[in-house]
XYZ file of C-alpha atoms in Angstrom:
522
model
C 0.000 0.000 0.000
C 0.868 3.419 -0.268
C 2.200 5.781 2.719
C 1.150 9.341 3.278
C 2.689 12.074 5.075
C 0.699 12.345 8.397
C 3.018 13.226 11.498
C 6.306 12.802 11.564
C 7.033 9.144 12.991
C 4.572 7.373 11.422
C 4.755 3.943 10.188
C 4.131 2.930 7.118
C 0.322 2.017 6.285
C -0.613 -1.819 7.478
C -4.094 -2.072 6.142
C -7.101 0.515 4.402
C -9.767 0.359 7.066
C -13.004 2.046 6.616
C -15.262 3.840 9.280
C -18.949 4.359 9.097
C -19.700 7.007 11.152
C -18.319 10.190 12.874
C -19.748 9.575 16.470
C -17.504 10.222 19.148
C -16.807 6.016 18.860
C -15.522 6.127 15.513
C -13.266 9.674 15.599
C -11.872 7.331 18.601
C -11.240 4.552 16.850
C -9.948 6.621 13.675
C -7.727 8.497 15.260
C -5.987 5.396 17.417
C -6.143 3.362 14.033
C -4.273 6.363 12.185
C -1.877 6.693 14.510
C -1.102 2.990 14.139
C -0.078 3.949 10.177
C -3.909 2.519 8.790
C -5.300 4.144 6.213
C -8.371 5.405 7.921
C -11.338 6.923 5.953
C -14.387 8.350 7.930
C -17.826 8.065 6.532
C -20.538 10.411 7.749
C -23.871 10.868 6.726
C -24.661 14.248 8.438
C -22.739 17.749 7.497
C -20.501 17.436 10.473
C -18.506 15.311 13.254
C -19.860 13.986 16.851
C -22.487 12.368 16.624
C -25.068 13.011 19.773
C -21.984 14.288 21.380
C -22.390 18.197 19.849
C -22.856 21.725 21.196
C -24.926 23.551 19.329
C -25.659 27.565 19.296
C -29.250 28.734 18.897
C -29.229 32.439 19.252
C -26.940 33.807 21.968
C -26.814 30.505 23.498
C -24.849 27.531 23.022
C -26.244 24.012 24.491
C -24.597 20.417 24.491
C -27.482 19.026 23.175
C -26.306 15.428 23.841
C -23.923 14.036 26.732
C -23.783 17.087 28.977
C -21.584 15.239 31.495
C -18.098 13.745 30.915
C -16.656 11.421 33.577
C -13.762 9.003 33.364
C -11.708 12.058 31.889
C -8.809 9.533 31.835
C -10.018 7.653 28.888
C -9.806 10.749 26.731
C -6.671 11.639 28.449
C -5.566 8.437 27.499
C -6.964 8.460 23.658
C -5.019 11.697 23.165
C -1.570 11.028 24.883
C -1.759 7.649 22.862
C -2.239 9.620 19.121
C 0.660 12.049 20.074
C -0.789 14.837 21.636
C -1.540 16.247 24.964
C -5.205 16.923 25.981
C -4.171 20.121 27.991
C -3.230 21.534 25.056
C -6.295 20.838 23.218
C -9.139 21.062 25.768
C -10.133 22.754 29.408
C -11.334 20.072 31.527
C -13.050 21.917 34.447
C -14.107 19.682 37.561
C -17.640 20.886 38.550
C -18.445 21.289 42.086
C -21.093 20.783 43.528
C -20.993 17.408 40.896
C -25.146 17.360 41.706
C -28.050 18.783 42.959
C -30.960 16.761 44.168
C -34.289 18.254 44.631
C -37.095 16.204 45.685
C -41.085 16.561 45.733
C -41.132 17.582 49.457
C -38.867 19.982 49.140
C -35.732 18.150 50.514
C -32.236 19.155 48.760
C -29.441 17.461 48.784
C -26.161 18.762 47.323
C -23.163 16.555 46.572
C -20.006 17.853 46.310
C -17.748 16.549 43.711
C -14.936 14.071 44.386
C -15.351 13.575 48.325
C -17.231 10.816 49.957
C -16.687 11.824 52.485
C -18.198 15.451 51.899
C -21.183 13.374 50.387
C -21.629 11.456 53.832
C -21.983 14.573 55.425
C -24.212 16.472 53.302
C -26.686 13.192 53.973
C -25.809 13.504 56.940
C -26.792 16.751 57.660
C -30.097 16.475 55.770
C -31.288 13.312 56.634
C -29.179 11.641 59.721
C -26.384 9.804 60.605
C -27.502 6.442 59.807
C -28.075 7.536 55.844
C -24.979 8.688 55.937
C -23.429 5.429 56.889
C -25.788 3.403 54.909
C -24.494 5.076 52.020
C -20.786 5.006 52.843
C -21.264 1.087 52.721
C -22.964 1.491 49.392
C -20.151 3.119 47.900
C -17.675 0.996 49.267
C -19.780 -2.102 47.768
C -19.762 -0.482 44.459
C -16.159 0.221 44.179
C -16.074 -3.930 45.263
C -17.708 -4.435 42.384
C -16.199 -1.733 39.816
C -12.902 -3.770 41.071
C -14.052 -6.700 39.625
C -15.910 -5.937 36.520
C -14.015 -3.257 35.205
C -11.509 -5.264 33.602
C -13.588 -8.593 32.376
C -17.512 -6.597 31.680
C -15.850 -2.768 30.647
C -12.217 -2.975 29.522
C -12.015 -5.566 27.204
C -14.336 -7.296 24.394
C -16.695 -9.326 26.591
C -15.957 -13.501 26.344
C -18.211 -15.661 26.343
C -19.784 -17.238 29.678
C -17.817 -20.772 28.998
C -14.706 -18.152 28.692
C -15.584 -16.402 32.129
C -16.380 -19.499 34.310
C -12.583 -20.385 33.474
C -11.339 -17.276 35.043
C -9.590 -17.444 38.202
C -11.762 -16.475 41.483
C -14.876 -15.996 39.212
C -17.430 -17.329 41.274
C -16.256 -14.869 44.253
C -16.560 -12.502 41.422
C -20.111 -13.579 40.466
C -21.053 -13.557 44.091
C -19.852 -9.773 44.344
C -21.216 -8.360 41.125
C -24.818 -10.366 42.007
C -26.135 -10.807 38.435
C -29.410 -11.924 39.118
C -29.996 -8.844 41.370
C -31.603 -5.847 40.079
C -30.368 -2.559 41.352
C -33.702 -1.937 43.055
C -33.299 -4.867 45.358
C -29.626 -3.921 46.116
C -30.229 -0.334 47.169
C -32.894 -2.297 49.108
C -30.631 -4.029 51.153
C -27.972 -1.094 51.858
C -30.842 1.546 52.700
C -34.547 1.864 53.309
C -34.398 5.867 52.711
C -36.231 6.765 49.999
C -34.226 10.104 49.177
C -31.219 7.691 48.639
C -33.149 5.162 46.680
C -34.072 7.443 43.860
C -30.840 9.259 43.704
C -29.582 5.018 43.151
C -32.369 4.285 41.142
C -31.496 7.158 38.681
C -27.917 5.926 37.580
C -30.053 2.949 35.956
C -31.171 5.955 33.322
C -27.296 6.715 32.575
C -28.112 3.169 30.721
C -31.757 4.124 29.332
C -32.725 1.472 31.441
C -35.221 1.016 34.081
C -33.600 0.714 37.954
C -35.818 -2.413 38.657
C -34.678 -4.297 35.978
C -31.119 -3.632 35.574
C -28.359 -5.445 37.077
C -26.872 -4.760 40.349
C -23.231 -3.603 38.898
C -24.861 -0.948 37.663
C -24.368 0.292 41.234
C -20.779 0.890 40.022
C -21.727 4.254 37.832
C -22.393 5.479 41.883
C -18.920 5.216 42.819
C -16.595 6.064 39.260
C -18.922 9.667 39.362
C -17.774 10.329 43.031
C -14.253 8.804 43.023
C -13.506 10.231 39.368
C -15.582 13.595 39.241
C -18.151 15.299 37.016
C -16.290 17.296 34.548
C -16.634 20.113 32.194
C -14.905 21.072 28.991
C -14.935 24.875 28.395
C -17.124 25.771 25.239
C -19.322 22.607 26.064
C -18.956 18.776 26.045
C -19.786 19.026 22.336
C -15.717 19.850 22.293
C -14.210 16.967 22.632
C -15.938 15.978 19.229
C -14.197 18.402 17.496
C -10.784 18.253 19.270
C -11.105 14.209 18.096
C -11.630 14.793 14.752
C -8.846 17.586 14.045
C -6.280 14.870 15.585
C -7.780 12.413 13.684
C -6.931 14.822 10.814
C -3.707 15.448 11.818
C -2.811 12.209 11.599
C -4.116 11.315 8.462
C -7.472 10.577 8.168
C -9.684 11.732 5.682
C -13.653 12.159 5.991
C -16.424 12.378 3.800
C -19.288 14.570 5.176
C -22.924 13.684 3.768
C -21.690 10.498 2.454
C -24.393 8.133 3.774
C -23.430 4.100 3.756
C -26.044 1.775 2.118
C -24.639 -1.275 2.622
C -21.556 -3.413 3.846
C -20.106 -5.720 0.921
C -18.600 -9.001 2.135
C -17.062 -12.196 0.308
C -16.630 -15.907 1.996
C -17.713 -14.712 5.344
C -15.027 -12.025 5.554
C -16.234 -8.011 4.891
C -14.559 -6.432 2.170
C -15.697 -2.755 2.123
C -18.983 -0.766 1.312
C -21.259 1.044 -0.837
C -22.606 4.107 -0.668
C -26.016 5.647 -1.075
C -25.183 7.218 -4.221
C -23.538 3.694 -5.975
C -19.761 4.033 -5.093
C -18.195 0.873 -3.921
C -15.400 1.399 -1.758
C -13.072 -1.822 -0.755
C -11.248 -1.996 2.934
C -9.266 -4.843 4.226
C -11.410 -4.085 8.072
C -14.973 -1.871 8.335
C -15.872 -0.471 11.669
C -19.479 0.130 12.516
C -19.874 3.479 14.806
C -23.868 3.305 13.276
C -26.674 2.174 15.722
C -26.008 -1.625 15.307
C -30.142 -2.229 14.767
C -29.347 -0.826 11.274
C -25.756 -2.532 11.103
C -27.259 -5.957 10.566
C -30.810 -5.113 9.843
C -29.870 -2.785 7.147
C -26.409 -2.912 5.956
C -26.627 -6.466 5.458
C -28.622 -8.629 3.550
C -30.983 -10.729 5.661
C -29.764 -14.242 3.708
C -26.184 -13.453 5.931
C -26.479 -16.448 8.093
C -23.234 -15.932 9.262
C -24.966 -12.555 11.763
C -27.859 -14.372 12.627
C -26.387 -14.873 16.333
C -25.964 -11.355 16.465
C -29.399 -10.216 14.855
C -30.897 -12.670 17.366
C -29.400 -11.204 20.352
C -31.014 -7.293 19.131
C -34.187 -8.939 18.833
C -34.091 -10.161 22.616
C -32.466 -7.064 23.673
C -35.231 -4.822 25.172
C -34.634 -0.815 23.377
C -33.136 1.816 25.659
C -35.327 4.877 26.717
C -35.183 7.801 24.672
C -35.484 11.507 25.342
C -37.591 14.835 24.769
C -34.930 17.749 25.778
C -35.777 21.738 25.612
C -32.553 24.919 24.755
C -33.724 27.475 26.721
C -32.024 30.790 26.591
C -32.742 32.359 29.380
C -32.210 36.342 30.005
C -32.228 37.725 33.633
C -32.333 41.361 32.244
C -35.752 40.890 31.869
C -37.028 41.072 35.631
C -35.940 43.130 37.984
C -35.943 41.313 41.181
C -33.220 38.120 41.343
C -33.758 34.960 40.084
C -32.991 31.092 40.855
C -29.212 30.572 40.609
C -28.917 26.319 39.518
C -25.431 24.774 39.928
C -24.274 23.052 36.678
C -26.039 19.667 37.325
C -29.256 19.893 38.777
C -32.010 16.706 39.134
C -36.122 17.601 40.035
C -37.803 14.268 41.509
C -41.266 13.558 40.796
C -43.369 11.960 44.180
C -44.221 8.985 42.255
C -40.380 7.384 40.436
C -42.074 4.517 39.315
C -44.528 5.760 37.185
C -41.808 6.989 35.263
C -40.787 3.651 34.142
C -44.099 2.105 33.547
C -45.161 4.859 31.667
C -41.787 4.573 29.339
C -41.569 1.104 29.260
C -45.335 -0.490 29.701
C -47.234 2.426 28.671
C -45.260 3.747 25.990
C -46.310 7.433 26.460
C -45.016 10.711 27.821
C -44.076 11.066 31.035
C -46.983 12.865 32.976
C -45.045 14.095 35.959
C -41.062 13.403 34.523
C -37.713 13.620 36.377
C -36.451 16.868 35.540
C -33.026 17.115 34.588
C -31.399 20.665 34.383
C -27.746 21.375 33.161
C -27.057 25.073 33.812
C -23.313 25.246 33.505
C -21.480 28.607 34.732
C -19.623 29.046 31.715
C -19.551 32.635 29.918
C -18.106 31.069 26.803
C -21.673 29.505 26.213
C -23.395 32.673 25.907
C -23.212 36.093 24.213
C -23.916 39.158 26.420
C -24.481 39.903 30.174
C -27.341 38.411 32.310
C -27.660 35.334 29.941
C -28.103 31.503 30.715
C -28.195 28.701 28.680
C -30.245 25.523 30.064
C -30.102 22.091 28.569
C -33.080 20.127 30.166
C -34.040 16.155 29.599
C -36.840 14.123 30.673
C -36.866 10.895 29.605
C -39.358 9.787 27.069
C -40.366 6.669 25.147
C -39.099 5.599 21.613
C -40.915 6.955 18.746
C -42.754 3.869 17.327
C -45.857 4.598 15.597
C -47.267 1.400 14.897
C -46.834 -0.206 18.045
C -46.187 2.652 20.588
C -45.659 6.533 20.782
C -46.166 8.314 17.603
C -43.873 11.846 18.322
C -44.822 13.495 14.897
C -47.101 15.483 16.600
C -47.285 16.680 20.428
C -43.718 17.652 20.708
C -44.381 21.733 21.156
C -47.587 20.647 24.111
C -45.378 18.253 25.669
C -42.385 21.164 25.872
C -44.896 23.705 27.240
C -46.145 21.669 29.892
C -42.702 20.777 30.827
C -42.361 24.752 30.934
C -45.069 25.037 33.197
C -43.518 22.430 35.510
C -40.388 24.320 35.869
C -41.898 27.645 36.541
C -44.097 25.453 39.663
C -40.489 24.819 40.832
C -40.089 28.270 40.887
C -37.943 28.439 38.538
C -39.701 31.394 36.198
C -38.827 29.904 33.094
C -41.602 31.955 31.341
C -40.924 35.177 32.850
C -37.336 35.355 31.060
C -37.668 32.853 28.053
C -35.382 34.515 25.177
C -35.005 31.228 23.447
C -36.910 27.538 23.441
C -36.141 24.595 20.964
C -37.188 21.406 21.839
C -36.049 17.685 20.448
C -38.223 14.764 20.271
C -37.137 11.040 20.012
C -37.803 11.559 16.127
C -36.082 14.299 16.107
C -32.960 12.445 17.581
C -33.592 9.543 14.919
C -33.718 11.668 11.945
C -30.446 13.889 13.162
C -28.274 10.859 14.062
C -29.513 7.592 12.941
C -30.981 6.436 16.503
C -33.441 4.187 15.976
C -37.145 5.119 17.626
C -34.304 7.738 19.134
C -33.188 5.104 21.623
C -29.929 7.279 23.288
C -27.700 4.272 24.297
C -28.582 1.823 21.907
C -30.495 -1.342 23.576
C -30.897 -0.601 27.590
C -29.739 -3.076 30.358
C -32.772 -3.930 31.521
C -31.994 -7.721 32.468
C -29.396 -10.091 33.518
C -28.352 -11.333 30.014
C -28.482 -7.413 29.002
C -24.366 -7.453 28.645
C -24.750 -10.399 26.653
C -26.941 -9.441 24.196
C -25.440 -6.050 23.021
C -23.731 -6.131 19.590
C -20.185 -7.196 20.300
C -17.366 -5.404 19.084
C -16.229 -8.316 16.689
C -18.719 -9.350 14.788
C -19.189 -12.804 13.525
C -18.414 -11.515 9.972
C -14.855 -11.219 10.048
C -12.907 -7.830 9.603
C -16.069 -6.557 10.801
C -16.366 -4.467 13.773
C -18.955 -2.733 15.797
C -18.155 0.944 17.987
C -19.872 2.882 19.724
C -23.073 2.937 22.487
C -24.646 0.555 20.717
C -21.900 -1.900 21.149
C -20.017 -3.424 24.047
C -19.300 -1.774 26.449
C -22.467 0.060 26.163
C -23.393 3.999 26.189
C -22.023 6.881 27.619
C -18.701 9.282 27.131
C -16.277 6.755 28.702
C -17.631 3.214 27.558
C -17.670 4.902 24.268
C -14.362 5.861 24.385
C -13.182 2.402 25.548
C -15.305 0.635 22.896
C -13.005 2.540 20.613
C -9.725 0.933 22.335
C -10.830 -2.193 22.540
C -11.520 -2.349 18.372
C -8.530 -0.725 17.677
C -6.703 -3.079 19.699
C -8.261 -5.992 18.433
C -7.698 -4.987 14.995
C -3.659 -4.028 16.059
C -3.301 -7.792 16.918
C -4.877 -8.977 13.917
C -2.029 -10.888 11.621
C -0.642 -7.984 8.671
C -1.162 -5.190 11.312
C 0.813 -3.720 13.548
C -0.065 -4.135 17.475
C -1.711 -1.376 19.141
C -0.943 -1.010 22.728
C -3.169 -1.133 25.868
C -3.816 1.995 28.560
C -2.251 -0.351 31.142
């Protein structure tokens, strides 16, 4: 193959790999591969990089108008120290403290600091008693039991097979720790009967789009990386880091191709060979990474005579869909009262009385929240707005998938459903209405149509189950030289499994024979 210039010390190209998709997954995965001396060629259906991971200006506001919380900094630390380059230099990672507010119906708050426990157990302790306090000290300390043992087996690398994991040494005092077969409901159950610290544990199962009294236990563990790692900022928005991936991904040689959409994925003899675009142009590559939901990987990509994926088109089928989400931009301008207003902290979370009907309206129902969680990101940061007196709020309920046949049809009730959720926020007190410059609002359909997220499902397929690890699209696929990336694939959704997800393909495809080896974090 041919080499091209790039950075100085790079070596000379191992294999033409392409990459469908710009999502904060594949600009990973690109820029890693790159560095490696691939020819790496990005394919991206929309006008721009990111993905759901964007921040957008509307007005004199800017918004990150998907992840608005990055935790785990490392593993972007990591990505960029591993292509050549410093994240300093790049990005302003601000730690935001308080990490969280907590407002619930009866008007208790509770405000946790960021990166202290032990400023957490006295917080609860000061609001609701000593023996809260304690009960969730031991919480924590049970979830950094588990993060000890899953992090490197269920997060870190591509996920074996249960015949694999038996074999592993100690597994079964593993098993016991992690408690598969226990929901996170029944967990929090048996650390703490306050309901105040129930729903703040219940919650993390919706960093998942998945429903606390289904998912696994482990997912107990999101509890103790936010407190032990921080909630973190990047100046300018989260929507950032997209673009600071993409120019190094540039640097080092890749090339994209903006409003290129992929049709399908060609293969020969079980082994995939390149793809075709929407427009007719077939493009070869010796490896094709996925960073596309992977519901329209195999369901659309791929003929449905490729026996060789049934396994995997099997386990989406079982796979119950993740939540989705109706979100509001509101640019907000204090100039226009005179008396003071509400001052949020960055990340700010409005209980309903009644949690559960949440959930069975999302999942059972399949209709829009009556009385939602409320969640409010307000950061402090006066390079996300133009002018004095100015806020910009981000705010997302969660919402079920738009599916018209067979549940919630969002072409129409999107702008009712954002003005009651108005009127809910000025109840809080809040006076939304009284200083409302700016309002947009997203739907679930809205979210498919921008970024290819089926019924606008954020993370993919939730973990609502035991088996739920098992039955997300693994990051080698059956059809070999095929790979999956991103939050629909192992490890799952979010800013840091994301960013792993891209590791662990890159790796994989490093130790492949003809390619050079990429090397680990650790």
């Amino acid at each position: 193959m041919a080499t091209s210039p790039g950075e100085a010390g790079r070596c000379s190209l191992m294999a033409k790999i392409v990459v469908i998709g710009a999502g904060i997954g594949g600009l990973s995965v690109a820029a890693r591969l790159s560095r490696g001396g691939h020819e790496v060629s990005v394919y991206e259906a929309s006008d721009r990089s990111g993905g759901k991971c964007r921040t957008e200006w509307f007005g004199d506001y800017a918004f990150d108008t998907g992840p608005s919380l990055l935790t785990l900094p490392a593993v972007y630390r990591d990505l960029f120290r591993k292509t050549g380059k410093r994240v300093e230099l790049l990005l302003k990672f601000q730690p935001v403290d308080p990490a969280f507010d907590y407002h619930f119906a009866d008007g208790v708050q509770l405000t946790f600091p960021n990166l202290s426990l032990p400023q957490i157990c006295e917080e609860i302790e000061l609001k609701l008693g000593k023996p809260a306090a304690d009960e969730w000290h031991r919480l924590m300390q049970r979830a950094e039991r588990m993060w000890d043992v899953a992090r490197e087996p269920f997060v870190e690398s591509e996920l074996a097979s249960l015949p694999t994991l038996l074999r592993r040494k100690n597994f079964l005092r593993d098993l016991k720790m992690i408690s598969p077969l226990t929901s996170l409901r029944k967990l929090s159950a048996t650390y703490t009967p306050n309901p105040y610290l129930s729903k703040i544990i219940d919650r993390y199962a919706t960093y998942s789009g998945s429903d606390p009294r289904k998912v696994p236990a482990v997912l107990l563990t999101i509890a103790f990386v936010e407190s032990s790692f921080g909630a973190w900022h990047i100046e300018g928005g989260i929507g950032q880091l997209s673009t600071a991936i993409e120019e190094r991904a540039r640097a080092l040689g890749t090339e994209f191709h903006f409003n290129t959409s992929i049709k399908s994925i060609t293969h020969a003899n079980g082994v995939a060979t390149g793809v075709v675009t929407e427009d007719g142009q077939k493009i070869s590559a010796d490896f094709v990474i996925a960073n596309a939901d992977a519901e329209i990987v195999y369901n659309q990509m791929l003929e449905k005579d490729v026996a060789i994926v049934k396994k995997e088109r099997k386990k989406l089928r079982r796979a119950e869909k993740s939540l989705a989400g109706f979100t509001l931009m509101l640019g907000l301008d204090n100039s226009k009262i005179a008396d003071a207003v509400p001052k949020l902290n960055h990340h700010n979370v409005y209980f309903p009385e009644n949690y559960d009907l949440e959930f069975d309206e999302i999942f059972a129902l399949k209709k829009p929240v009556t009385d939602p969680t409320i969640y409010i990101c307000a950061p402090s940061d006066p390079t996300m707005v133009r002018g004095e007196n100015k806020e910009a709020w981000f705010v997302l309920v969660n919402a079920p998938r738009h599916e018209p046949v067979s549940g919630w049809d969002w072409n129409n009730g999107g702008a009712e459903y954002a003005q009651a959720l108005i009127a809910k926020l000025d109840q809080l007190g809040l006076r939304v209405s009284e200083r409302l410059d700016v309002m947009e609002f997203r739907t679930p359909l809205d979210l498919q149509n921008s970024v290819g997220a089926p019924g606008g499902s954020i993370y993919g397929t939730s973990s609502n189950g035991s088996q739920s690890a098992f039955l997300r699209a693994s990051n080698r696929s059956p059809l070999k030289n095929l790979f999956c990336v991103g939050g629909s694939a192992h490890p799952g959704g979010g800013l840091p499994l994301v960013g792993i997800s891209a590791e662990i393909v890159a790796n994989a495809i490093g130790e492949m024979p003809g390619t050079n080896p990429m090397h680990s974090r650790h």
